[in-house]
PDB file of C-alpha atoms in Angstrom:
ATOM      1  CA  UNK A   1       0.000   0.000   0.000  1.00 61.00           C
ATOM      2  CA  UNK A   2       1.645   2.579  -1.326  1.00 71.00           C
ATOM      3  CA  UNK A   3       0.519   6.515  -1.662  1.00 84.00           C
ATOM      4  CA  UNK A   4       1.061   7.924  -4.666  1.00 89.00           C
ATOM      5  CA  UNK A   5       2.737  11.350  -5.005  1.00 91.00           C
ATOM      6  CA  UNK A   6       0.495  14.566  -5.273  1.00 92.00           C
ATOM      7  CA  UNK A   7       0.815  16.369  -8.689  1.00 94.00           C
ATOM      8  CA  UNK A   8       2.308  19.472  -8.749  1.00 94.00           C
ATOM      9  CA  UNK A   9       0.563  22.558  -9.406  1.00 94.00           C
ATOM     10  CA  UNK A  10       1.858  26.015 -11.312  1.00 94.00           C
ATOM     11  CA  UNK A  11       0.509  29.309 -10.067  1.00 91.00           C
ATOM     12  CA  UNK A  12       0.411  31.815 -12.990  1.00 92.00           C
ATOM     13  CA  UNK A  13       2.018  35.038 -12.655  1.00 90.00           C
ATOM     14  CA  UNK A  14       2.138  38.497 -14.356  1.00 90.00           C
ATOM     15  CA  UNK A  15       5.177  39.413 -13.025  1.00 89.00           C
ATOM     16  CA  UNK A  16       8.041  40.885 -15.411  1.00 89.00           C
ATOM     17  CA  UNK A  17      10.412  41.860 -12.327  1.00 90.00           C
ATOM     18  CA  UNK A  18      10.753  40.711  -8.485  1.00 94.00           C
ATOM     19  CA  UNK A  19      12.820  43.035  -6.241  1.00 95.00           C
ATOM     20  CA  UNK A  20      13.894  41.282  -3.079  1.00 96.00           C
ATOM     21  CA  UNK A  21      14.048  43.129   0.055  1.00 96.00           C
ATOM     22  CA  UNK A  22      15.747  42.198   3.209  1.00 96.00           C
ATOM     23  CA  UNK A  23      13.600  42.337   5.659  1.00 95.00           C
ATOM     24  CA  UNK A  24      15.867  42.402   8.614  1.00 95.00           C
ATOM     25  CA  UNK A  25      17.267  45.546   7.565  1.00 94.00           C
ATOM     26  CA  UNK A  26      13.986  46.564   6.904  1.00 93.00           C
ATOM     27  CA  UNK A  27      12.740  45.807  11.101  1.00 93.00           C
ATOM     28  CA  UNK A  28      16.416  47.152  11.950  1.00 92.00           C
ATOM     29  CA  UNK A  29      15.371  50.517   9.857  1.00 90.00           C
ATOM     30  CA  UNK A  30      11.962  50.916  11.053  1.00 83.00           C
ATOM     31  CA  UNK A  31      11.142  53.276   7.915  1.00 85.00           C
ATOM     32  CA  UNK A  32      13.295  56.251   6.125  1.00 90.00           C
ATOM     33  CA  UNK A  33      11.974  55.569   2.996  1.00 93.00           C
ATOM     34  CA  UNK A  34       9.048  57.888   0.684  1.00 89.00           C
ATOM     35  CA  UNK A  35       8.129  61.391   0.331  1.00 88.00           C
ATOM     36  CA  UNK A  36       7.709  61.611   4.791  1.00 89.00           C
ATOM     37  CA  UNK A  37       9.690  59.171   5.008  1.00 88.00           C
ATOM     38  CA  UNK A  38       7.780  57.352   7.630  1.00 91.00           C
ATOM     39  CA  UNK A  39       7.665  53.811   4.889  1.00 93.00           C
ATOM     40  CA  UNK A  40       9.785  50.597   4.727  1.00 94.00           C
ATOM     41  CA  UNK A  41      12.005  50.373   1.434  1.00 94.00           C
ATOM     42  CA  UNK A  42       9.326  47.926   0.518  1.00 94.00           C
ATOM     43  CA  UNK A  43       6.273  50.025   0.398  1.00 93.00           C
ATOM     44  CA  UNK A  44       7.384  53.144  -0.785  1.00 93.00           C
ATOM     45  CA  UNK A  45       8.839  50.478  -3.798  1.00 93.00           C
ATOM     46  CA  UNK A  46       5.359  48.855  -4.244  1.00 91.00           C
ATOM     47  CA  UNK A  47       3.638  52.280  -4.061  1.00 91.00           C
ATOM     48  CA  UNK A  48       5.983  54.080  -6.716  1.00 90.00           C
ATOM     49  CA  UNK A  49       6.533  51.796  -8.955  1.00 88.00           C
ATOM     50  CA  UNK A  50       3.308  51.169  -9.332  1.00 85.00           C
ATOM     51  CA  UNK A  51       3.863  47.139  -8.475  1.00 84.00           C
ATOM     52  CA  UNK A  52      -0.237  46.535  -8.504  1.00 80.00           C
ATOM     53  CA  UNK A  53      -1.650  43.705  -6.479  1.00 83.00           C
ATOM     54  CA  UNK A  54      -0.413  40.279  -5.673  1.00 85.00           C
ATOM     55  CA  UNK A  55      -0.081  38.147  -8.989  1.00 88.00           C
ATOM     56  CA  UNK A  56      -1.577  40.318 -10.855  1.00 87.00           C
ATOM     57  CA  UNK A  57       0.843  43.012 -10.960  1.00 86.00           C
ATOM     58  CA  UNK A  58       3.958  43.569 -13.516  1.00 87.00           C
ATOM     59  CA  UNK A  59       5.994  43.565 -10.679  1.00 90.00           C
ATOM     60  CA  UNK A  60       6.736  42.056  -7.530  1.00 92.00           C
ATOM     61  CA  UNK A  61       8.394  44.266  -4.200  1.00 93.00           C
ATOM     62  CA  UNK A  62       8.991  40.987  -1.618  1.00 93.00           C
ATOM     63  CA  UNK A  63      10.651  40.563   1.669  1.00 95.00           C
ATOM     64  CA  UNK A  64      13.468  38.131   1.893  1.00 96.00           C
ATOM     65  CA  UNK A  65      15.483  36.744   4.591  1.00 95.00           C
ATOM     66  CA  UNK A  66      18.719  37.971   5.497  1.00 94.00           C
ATOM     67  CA  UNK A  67      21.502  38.864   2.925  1.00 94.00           C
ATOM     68  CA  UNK A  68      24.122  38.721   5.713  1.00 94.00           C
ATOM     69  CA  UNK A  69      25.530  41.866   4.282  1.00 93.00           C
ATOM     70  CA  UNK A  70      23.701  44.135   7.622  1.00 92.00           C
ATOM     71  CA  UNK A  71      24.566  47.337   6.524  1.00 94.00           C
ATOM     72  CA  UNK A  72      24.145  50.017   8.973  1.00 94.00           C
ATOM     73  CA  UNK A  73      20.975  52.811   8.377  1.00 94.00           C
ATOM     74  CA  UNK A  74      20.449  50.767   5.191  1.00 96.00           C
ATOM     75  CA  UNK A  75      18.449  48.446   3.619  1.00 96.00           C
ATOM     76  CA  UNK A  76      19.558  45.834   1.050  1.00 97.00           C
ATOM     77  CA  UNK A  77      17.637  45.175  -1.987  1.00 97.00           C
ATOM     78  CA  UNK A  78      18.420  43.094  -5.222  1.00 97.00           C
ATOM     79  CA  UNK A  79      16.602  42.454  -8.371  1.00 96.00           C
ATOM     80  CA  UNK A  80      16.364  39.228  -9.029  1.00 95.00           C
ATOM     81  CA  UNK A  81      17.384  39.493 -13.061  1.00 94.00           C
ATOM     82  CA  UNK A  82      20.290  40.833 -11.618  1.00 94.00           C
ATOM     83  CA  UNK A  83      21.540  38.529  -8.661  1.00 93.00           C
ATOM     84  CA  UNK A  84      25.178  39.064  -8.655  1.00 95.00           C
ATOM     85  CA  UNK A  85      24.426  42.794  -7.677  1.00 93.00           C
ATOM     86  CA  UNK A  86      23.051  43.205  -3.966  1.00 96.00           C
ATOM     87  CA  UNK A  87      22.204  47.060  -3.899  1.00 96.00           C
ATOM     88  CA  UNK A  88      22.577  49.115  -0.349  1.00 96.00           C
ATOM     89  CA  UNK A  89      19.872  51.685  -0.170  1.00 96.00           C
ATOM     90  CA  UNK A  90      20.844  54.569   2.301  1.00 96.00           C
ATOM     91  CA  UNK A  91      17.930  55.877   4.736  1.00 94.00           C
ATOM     92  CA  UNK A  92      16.234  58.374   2.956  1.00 93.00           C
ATOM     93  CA  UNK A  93      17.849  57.881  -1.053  1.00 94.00           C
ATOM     94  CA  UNK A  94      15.422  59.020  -3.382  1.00 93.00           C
ATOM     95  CA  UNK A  95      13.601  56.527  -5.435  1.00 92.00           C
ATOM     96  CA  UNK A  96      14.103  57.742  -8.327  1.00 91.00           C
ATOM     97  CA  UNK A  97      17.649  56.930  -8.165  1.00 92.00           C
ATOM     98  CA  UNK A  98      16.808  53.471  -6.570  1.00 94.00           C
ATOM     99  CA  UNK A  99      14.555  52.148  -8.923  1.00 93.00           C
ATOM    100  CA  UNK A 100      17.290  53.415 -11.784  1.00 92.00           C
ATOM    101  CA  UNK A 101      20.025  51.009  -9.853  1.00 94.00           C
ATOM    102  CA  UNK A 102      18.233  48.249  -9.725  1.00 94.00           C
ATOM    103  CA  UNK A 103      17.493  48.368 -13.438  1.00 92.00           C
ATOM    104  CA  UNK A 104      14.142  49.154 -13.255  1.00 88.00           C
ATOM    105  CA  UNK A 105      14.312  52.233 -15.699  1.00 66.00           C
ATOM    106  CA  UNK A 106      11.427  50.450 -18.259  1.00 56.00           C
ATOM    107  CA  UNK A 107      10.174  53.922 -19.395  1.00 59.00           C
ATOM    108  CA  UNK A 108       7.065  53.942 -16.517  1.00 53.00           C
ATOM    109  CA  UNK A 109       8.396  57.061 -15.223  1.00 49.00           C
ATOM    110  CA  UNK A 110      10.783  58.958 -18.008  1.00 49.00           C
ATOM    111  CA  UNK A 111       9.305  61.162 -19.991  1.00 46.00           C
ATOM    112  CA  UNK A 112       9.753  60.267 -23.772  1.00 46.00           C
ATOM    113  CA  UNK A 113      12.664  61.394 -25.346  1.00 46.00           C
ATOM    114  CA  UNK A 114      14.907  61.577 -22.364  1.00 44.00           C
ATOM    115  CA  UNK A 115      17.613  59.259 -21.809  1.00 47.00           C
ATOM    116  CA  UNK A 116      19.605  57.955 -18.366  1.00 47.00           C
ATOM    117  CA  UNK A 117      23.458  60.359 -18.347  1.00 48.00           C
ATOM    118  CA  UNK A 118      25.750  57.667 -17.574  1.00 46.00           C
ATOM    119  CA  UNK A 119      29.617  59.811 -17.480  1.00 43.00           C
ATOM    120  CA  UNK A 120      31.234  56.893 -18.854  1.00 47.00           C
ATOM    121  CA  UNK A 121      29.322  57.352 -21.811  1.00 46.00           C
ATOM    122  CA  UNK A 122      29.988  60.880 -22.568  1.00 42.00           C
ATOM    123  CA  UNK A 123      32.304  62.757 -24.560  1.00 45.00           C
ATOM    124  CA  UNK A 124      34.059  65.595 -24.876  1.00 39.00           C
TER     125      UNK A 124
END
């Protein structure tokens, strides 16, 4: 008598990015982040990217365990199409310039016809 396995089962998503959060740094933190800066990294990332609602939205903002980098007034964050680069977000950085380091810069927020200045790629 024995029991055969369960099948597995695939939960559909939407989602073209997931940013991982620590959330560690996040308790550690308790805020610093958005416009009164009263927010986790996490929620002022789901609320200005736009990130939508569970499944259903283009993009995922999720807590992770710890990085074991434990950086101090500082959160760590990494986007998972880029895994080899864990990013250290500073109390207070703009989001702007966070969502632009994590290669999030799909064009949600730039107005048409401007492009990022990276100095490495200008001349003179």
């Amino acid at each position: 008598m024995s029991k055969t396995p369960k099948p597995f089962k695939v939960s559909k998503t939407r989602w073209n990015e997931v940013v991982l959060v620590c959330r560690k740094c996040s308790k550690k933190l308790d805020g610093g982040f958005g416009p009164d800066g009263d927010k986790t990294l996490k929620k002022a990332l789901r609320r200005y990217l736009h990130a939508g609602k569970g499944r259903k939205g283009d993009l995922a903002v999720v807590g992770a365990d710890c990085f074991d980098v434990c950086p101090k007034n500082a959160v760590v964050a990494v986007n998972t199409r880029r895994p080899e680069e864990l990013l250290i977000v500073p109390a207070g950085a703009d989001l702007f310039e966070v969502k632009a380091r994590l290669g999030l810069d799909d064009g949600r927020r730039l107005k048409p016809g401007l492009t990022s200045c990276d100095p490495a790629e200008t001349t003179s």
